[in-house]
Tab-separated table of C-alpha atoms and ligand atoms in Angstrom:
chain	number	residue	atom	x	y	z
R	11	UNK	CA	8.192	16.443	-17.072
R	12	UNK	CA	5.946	15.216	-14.731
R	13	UNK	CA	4.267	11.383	-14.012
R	14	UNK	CA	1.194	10.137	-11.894
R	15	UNK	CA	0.755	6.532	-11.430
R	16	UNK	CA	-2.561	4.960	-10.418
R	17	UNK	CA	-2.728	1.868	-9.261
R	18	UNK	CA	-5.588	-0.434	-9.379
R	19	UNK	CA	-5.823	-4.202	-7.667
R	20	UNK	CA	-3.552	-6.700	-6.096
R	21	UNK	CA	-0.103	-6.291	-4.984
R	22	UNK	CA	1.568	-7.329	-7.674
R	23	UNK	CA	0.508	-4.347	-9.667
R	24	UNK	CA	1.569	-1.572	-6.483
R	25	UNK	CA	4.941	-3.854	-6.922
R	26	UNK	CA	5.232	-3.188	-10.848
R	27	UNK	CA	3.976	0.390	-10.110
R	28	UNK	CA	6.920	1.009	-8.184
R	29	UNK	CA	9.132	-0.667	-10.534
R	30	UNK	CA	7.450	1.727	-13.446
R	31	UNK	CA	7.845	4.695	-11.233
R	32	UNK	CA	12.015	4.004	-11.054
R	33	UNK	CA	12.036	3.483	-14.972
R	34	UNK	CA	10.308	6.888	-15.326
R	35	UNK	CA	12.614	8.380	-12.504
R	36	UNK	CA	15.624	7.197	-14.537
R	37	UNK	CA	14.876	8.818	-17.795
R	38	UNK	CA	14.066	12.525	-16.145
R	39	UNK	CA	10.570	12.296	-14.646
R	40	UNK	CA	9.540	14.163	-11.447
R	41	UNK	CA	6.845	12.087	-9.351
R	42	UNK	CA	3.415	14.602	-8.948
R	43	UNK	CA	0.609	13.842	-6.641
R	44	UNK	CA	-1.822	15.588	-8.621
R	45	UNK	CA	-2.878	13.752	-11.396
R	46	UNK	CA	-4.119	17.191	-13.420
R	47	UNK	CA	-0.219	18.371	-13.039
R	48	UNK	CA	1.298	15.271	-14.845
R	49	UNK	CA	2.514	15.444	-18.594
R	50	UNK	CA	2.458	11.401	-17.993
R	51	UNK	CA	-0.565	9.326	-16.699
R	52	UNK	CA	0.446	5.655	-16.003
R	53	UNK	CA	-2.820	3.594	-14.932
R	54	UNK	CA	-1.732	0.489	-14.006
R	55	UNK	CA	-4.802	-1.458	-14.351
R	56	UNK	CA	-6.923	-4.506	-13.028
R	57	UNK	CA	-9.024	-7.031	-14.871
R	58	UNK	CA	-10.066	-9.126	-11.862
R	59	UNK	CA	-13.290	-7.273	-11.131
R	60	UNK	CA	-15.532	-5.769	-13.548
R	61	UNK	CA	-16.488	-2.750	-11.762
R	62	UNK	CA	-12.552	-1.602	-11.867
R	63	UNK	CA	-12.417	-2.394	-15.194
R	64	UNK	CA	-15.696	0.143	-15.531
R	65	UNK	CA	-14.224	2.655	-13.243
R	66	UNK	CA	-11.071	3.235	-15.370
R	67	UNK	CA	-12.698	3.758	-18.580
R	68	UNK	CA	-15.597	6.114	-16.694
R	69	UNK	CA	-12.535	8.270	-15.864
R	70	UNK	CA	-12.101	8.814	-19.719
R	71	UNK	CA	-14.203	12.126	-19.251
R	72	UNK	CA	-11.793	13.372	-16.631
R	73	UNK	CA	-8.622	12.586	-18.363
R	74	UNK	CA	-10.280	14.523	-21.850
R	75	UNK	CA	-10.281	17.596	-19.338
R	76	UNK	CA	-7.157	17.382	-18.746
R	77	UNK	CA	-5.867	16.738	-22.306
R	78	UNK	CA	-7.842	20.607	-22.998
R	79	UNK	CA	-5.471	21.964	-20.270
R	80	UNK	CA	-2.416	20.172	-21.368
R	81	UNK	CA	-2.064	19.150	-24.445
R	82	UNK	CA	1.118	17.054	-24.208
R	83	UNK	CA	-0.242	14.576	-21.848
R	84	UNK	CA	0.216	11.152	-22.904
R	85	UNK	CA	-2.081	8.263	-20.831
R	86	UNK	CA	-0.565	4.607	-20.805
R	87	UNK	CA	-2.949	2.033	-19.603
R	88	UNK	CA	-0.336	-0.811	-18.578
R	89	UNK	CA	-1.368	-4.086	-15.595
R	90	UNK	CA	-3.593	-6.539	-16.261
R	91	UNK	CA	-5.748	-5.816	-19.521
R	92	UNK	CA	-8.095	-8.339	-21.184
R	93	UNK	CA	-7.656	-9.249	-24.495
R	94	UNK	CA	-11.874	-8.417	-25.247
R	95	UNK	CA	-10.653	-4.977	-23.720
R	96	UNK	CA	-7.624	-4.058	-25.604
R	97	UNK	CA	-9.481	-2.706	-28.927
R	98	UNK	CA	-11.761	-0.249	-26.847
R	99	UNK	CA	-8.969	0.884	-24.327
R	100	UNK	CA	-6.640	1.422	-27.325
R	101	UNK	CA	-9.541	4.019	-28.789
R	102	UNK	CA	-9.121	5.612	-25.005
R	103	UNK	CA	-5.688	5.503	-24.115
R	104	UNK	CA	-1.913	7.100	-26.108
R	105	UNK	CA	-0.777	3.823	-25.377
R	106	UNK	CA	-1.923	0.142	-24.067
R	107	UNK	CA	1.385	-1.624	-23.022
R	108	UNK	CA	0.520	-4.887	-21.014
R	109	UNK	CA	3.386	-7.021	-21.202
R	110	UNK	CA	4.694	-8.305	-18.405
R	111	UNK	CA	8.347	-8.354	-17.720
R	112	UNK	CA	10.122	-9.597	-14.180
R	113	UNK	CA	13.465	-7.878	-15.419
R	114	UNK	CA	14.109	-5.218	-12.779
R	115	UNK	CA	17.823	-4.121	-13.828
R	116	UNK	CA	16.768	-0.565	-12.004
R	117	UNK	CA	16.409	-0.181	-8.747
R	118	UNK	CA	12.347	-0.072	-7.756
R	119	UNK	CA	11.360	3.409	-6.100
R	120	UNK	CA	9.679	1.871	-2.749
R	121	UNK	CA	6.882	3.329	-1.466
R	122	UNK	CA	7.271	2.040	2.094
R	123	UNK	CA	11.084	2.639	3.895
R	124	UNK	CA	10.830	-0.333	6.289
R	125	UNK	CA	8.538	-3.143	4.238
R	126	UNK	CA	9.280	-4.149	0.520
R	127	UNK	CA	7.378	-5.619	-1.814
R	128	UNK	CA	9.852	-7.995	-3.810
R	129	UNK	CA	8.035	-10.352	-7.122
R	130	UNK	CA	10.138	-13.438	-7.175
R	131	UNK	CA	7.705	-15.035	-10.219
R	132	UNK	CA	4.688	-13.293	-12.187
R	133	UNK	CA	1.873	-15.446	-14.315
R	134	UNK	CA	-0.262	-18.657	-13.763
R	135	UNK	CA	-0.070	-22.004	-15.782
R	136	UNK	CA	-3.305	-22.961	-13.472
R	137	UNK	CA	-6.618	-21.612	-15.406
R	138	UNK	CA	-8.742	-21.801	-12.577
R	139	UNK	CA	-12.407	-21.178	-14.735
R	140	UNK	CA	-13.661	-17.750	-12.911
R	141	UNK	CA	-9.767	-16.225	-13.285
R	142	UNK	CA	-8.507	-13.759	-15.689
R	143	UNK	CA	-4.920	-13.772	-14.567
R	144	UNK	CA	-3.327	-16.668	-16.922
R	145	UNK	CA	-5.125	-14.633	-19.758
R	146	UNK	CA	-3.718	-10.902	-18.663
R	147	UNK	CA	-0.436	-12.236	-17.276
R	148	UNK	CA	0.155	-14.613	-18.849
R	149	UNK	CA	2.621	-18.173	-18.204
R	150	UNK	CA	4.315	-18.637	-15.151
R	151	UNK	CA	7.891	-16.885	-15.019
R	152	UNK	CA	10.166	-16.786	-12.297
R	153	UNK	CA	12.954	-14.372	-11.649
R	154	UNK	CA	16.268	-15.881	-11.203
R	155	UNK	CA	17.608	-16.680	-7.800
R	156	UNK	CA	20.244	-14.268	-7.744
R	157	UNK	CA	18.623	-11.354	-8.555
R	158	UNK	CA	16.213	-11.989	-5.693
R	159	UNK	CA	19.117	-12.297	-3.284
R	160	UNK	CA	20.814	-9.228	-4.544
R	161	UNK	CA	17.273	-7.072	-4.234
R	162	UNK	CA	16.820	-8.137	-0.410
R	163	UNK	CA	20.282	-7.794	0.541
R	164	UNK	CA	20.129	-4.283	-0.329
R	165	UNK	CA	16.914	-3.592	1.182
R	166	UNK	CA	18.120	-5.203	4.720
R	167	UNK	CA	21.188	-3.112	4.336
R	168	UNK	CA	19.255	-0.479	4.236
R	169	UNK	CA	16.759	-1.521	7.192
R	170	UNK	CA	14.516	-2.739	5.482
R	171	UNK	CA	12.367	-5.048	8.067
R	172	UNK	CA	9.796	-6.966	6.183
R	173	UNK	CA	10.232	-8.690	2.526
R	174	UNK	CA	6.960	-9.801	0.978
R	175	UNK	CA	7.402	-11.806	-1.585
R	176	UNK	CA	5.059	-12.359	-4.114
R	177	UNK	CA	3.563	-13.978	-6.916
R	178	UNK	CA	0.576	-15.447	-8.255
R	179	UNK	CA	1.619	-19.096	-6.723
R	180	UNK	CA	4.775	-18.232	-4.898
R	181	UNK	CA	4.747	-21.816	-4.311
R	182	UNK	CA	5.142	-23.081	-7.764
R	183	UNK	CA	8.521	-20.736	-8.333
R	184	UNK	CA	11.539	-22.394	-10.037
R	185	UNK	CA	14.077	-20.739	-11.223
R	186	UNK	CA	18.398	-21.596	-11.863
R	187	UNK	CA	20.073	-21.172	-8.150
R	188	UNK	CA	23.423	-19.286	-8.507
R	189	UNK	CA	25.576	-19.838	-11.028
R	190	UNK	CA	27.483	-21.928	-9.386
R	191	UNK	CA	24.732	-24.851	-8.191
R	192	UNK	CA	23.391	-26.848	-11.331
R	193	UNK	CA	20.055	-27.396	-10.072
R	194	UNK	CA	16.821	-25.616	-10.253
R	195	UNK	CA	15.744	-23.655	-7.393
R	196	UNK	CA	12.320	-24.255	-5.991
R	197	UNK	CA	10.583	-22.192	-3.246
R	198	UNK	CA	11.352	-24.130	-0.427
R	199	UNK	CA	14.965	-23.671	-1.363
R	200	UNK	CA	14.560	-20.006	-2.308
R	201	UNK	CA	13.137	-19.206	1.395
R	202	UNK	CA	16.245	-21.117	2.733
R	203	UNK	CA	18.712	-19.071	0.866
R	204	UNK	CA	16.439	-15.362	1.728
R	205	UNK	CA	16.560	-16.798	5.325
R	206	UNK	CA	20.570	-16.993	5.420
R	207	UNK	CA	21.023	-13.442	4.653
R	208	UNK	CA	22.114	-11.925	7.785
R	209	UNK	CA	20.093	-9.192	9.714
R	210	UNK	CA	16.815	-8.647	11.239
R	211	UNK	CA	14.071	-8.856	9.215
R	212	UNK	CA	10.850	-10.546	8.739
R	213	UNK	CA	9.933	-12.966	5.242
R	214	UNK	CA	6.378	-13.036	4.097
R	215	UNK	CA	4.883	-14.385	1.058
R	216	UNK	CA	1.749	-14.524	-0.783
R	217	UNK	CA	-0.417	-15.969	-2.090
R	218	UNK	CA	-0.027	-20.009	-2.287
R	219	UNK	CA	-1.559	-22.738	-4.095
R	220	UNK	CA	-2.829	-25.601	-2.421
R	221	UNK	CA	-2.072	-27.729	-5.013
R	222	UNK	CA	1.649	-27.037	-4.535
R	223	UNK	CA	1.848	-26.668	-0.487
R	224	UNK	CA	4.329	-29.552	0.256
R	225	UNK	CA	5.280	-31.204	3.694
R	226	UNK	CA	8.628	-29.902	2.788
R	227	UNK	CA	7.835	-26.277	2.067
R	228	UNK	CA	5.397	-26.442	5.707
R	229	UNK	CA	8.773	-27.855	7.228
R	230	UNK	CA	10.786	-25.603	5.949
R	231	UNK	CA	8.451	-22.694	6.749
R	232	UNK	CA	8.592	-23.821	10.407
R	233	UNK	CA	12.634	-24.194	10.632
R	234	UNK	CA	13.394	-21.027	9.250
R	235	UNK	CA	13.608	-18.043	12.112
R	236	UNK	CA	12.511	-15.797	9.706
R	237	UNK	CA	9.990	-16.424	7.969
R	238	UNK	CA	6.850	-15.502	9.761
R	239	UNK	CA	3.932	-18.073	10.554
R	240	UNK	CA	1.133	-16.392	8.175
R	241	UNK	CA	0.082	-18.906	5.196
R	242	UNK	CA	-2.804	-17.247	2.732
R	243	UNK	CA	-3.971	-20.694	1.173
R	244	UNK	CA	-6.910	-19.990	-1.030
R	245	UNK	CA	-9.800	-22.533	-0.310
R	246	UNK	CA	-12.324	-20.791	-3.288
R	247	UNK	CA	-15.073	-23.793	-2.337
R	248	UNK	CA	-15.425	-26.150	0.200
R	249	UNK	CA	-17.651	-28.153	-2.722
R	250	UNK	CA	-15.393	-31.118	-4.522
R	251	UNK	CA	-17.673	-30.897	-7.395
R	252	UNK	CA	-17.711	-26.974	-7.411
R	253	UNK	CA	-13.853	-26.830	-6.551
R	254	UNK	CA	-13.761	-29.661	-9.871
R	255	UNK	CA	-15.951	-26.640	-12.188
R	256	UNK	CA	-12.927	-24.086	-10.709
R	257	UNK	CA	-10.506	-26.409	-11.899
R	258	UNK	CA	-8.413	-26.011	-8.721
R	259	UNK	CA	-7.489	-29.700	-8.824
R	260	UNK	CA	-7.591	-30.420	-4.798
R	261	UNK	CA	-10.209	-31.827	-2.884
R	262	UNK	CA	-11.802	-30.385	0.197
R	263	UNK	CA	-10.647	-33.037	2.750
R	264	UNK	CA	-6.888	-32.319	0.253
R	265	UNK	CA	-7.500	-28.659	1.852
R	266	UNK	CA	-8.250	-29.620	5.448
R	267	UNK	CA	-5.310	-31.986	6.051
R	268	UNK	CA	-2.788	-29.311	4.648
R	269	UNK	CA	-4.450	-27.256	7.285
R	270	UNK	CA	-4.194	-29.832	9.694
R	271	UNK	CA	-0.549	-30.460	8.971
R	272	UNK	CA	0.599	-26.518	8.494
R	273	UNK	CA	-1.078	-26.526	12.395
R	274	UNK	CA	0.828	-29.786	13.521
R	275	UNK	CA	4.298	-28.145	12.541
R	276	UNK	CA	3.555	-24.357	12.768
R	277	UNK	CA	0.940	-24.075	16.297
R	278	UNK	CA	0.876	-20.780	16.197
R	279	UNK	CA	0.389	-20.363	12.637
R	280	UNK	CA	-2.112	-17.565	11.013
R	281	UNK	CA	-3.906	-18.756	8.401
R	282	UNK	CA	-5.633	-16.864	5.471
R	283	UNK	CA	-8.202	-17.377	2.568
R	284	UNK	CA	-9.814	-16.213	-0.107
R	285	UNK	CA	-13.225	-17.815	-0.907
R	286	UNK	CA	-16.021	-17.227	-3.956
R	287	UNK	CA	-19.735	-17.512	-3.333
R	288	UNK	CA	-22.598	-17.826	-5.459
R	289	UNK	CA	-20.174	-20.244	-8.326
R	290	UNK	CA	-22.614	-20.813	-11.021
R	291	UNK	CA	-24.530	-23.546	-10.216
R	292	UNK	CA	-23.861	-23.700	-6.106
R	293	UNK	CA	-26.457	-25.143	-4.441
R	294	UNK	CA	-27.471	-24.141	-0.843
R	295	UNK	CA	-26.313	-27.696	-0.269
R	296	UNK	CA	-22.836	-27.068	-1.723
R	297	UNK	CA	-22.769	-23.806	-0.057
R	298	UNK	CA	-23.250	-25.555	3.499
R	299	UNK	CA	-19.956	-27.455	2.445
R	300	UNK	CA	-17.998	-24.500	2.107
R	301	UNK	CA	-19.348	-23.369	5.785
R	302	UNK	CA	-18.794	-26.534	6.793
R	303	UNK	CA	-14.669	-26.337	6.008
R	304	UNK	CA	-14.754	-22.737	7.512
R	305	UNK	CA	-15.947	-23.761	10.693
R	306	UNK	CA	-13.305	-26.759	10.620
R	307	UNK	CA	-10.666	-25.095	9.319
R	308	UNK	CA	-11.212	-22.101	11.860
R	309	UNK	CA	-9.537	-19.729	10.160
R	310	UNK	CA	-7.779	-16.135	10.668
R	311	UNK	CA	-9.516	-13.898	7.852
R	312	UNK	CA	-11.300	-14.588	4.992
R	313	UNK	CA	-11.543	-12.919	1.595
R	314	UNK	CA	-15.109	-13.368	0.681
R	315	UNK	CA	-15.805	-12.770	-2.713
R	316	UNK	CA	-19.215	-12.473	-4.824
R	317	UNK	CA	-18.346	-14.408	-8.200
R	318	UNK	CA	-19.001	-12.120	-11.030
R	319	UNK	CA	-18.699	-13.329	-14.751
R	320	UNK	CA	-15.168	-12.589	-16.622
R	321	UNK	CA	-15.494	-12.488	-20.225
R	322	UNK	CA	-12.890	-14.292	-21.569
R	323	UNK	CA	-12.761	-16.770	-18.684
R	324	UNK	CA	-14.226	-20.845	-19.017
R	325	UNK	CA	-16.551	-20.066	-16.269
R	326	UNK	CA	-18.033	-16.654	-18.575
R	327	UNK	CA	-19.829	-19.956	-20.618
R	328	UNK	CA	-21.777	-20.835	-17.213
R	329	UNK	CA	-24.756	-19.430	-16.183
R	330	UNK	CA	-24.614	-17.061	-13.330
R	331	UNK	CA	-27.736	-18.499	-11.857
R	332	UNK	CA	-27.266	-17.457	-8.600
R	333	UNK	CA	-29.028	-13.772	-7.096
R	334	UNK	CA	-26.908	-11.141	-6.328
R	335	UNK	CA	-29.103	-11.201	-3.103
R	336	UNK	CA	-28.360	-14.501	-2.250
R	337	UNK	CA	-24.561	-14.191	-3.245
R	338	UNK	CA	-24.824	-11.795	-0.200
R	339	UNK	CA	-26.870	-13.692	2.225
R	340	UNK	CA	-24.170	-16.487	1.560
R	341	UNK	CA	-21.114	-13.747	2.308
R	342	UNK	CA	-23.016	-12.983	5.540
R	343	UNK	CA	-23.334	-16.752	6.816
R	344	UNK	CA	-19.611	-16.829	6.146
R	345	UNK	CA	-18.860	-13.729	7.635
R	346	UNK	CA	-20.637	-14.542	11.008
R	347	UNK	CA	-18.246	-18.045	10.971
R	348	UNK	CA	-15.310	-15.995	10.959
R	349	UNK	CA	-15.835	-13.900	12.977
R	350	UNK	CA	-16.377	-16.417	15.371
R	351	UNK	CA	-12.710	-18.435	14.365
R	352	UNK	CA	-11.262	-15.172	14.374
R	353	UNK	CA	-12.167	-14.012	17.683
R	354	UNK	CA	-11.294	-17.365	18.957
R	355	UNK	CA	-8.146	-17.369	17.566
R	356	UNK	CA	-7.104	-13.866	18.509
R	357	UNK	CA	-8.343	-14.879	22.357
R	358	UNK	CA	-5.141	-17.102	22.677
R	359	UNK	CA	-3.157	-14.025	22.376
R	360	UNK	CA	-4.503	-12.359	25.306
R	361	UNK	CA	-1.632	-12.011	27.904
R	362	UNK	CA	1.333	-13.254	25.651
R	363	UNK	CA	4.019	-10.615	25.127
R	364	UNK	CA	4.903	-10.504	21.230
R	365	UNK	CA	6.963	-9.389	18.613
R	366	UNK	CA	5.106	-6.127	17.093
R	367	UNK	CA	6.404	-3.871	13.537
R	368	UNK	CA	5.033	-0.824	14.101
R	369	UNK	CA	3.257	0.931	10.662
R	370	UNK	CA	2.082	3.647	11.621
R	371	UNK	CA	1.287	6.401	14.438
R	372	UNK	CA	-1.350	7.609	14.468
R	373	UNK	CA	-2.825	10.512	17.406
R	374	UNK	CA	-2.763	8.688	21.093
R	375	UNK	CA	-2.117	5.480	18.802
R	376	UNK	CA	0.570	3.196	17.276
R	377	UNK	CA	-0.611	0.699	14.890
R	378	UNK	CA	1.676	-2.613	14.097
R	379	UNK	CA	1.476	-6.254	13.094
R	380	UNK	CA	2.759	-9.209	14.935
R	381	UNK	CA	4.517	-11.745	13.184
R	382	UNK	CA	1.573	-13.989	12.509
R	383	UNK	CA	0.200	-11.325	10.572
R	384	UNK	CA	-2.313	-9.982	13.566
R	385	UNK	CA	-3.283	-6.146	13.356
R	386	UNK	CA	-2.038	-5.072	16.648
R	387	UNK	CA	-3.793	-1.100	18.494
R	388	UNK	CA	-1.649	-0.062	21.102
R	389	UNK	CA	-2.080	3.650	23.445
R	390	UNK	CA	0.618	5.513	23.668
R	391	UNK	CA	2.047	6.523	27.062
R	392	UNK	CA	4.999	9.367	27.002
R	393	UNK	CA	7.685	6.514	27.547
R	394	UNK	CA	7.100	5.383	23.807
R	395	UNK	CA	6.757	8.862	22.235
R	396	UNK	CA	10.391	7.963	20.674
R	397	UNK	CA	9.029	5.273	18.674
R	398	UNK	CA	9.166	5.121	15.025
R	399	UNK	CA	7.324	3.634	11.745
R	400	UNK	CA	9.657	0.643	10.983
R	401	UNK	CA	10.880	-0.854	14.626
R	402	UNK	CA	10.396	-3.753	16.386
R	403	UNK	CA	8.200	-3.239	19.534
R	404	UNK	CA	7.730	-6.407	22.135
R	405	UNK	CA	3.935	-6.168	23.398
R	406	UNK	CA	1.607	-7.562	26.252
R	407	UNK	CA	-1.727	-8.239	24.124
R	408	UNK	CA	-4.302	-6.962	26.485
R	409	UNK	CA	-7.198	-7.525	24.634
R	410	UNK	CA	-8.642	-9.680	21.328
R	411	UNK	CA	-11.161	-8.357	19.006
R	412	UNK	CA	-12.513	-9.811	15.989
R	413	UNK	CA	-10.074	-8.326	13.631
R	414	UNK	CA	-7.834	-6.713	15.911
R	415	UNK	CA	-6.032	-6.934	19.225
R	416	UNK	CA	-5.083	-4.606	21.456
R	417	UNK	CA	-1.933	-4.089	23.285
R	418	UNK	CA	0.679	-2.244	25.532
R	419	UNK	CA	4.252	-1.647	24.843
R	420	UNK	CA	7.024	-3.583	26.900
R	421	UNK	CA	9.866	-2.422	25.202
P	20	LIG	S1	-4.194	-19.936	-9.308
P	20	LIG	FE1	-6.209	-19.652	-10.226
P	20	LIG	S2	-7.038	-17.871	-9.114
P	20	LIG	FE2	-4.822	-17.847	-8.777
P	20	LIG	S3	-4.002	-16.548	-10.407
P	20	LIG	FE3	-3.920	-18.650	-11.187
P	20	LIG	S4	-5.804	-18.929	-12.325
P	20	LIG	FE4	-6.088	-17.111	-11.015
């Protein structure tokens, strides 16, 4: 018996995919590429975006085809699935399975040999208005310390060299700390106790909260040799009253002095966001606000999103007053600001030798990321033919681009 799984959206559902695939793996399934030669279709799906959501149920045609050919094939739509959405995708699909479960007994089947994707807590107790995660994932849950430990220390004994953790608000885990400690563990203490495991490897995490970024957790981020300087903090609006209709409880000048302070304890920090444009009701005023924190916040990349209506969500009540045209003259005025900060920022790299992983070789190239998170292009010359996917390069940047920089191997 053969599976396919396709995976639609963030992370999080490549993580459970992989998770999913091991399950499979463990009662008899053989992985297929081909999606026509499985006897098992897993789509593991994504609510965030409409237009997935309208892609996976427009592939209804092809999987009918394939039901002709093969009439034992079962199709599970699993991930993030609306409530609104169920009824029709149950008429679709064998089966709709979409609850959520951190409790990874099996041992995930990693798609990557040298960088891990490990969930440490799934779920969001937030309800920011545009968002359909608290309603497809449901309440925050965190996995227990120990089993966290346990996954990572098996992945850096096997090489492993970068652990991304994630969750929906890393920064609001909690969980019980080893049996032995009474108290809870929070995620400042969690990235303490990942950081003590011995061996060389790199600790990233997405995506954080603003809300619950804490001097301590900044602090703690700095101390710790391994954890690399990259914070995704997700800004949304730089609008109080529009951040106030997102119900992301923080302030815009809240935002800028976590920025300020991340900077004051980590310089050579990276730092990431995800923004929405065209909120119902933005005016061009409000809009200018949100430039306005871009251009002060200067940061590394930003995620610049046209809001589109979720049903199901407090913001689907609001009218959508705002043109898709103008939605996308505002994502070019942003997009022009970045590049700017980003160019700017990559700049101070130019003739520092860094830390590189590389990910991939490609031709006359090897591609890699430095520890702040910075795509990294660098030539190969004969010396470095030896190199591999999965080592740890030091690099002279030669050059900065607007998303990119370009280097030469040291050593
Ligand atoms: S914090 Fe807001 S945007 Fe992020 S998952 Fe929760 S509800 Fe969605």
């Amino acid at each position: 018996m053969k599976y396919h799984i396709k995976t639609y959206g963030c992370q999080m559902n490549y993580s459970d995919s992989e998770r999913i695939a091991s399950v499979l793996e463990l009662a008899g399934y053989k992985k297929t590429a081909q999606e026509s030669d499985a006897d098992l279709i897993v789509i593991n799906m994504c609510s965030v975006r409409k237009s997935a959501v309208d892609r996976i149920a427009g592939n209804f045609k092809k999987y009918k085809q394939y039901k002709k050919i093969n009439p034992n094939l079962k199709i599970v739509l699993t991930g993030c699935v609306l409530e609104s959405d169920r009824e029709r995708f149950e008429k679709l699909f064998d089966v709709v399975e979409t609850r959520h479960c951190l409790v990874s007994t099996a041992k995930p089947h990693y798609q990557n040999k040298f960088s891990a994707y490990v969930p440490i807590m799934t779920g969001c107790n937030n309800f920011c208005s545009y968002c359909v995660v608290p309603y497809t994932r449901g309440r925050e849950k965190s996995r227990p310390a120990e089993e966290i430990i346990g996954e990572i220390t098996g992945l850096v004994d096997n090489k492993y060299k970068e652990i991304i953790l994630l969750g929906q608000n890393v920064n609001s885990y909690k969980s019980k700390v080893h049996k032995v400690e009474s108290q809870k563990c929070d995620f400042p203490k969690l990235l303490k106790l990942i950081n003590n495991i011995p061996g060389n490897f790199w600790i990233r995490f997405l995506t954080s909260h603003p809300k619950d970024m804490t001097e301590e957790l900044i602090k703690i981020i700095a101390r710790c040799e391994k954890i690399t300087p990259h914070i995704h903090l997700a800004l949304q609006s730089g609008d109080d009253e529009i951040l106030k209709k997102m119900n992301r409880k923080y302030t815009a000048e809240h935002f800028l002095d976590l920025v300020k302070l991340i900077r004051k304890y980590i310089p050579d920090v990276t730092i990431t966001t995800d923004i929405i444009v065209g909120f119902p009701d933005e005016t061009e005023r409000q809009f200018q606000r949100t430039a306005e924190v871009m251009r002060e916040a200067k940061f590394d990349m930003v995620y610049i999103n046209k809001y589109s209506p979720r049903a199901g969500t407090a913001s689907y009540k609001m009218k959508d007053d705002v043109s898709w045209e103008e939605k996308k003259r505002r994502e070019k005025i942003l997009t022009e600001i970045l590049k700017k900060t980003a160019l700017e920022n990559n700049r101070k790299y130019v003739g520092k030798i860094v830390e590189v992983l590389v990910e991939k070789i490609d031709g006359s190239f090897i591609y890699g990321k430095t520890r702040s998170f910075k795509n990294v292009k660098m030539g190969i010359k004969n010396r470095e033919l030896g190199i591999k996917k999965g080592e740890f390069l030091e690099v002279k940047i030669t050059k900065a681009k607007f998303w990119n920089l370009e280097g030469e191997v040291v050593k």
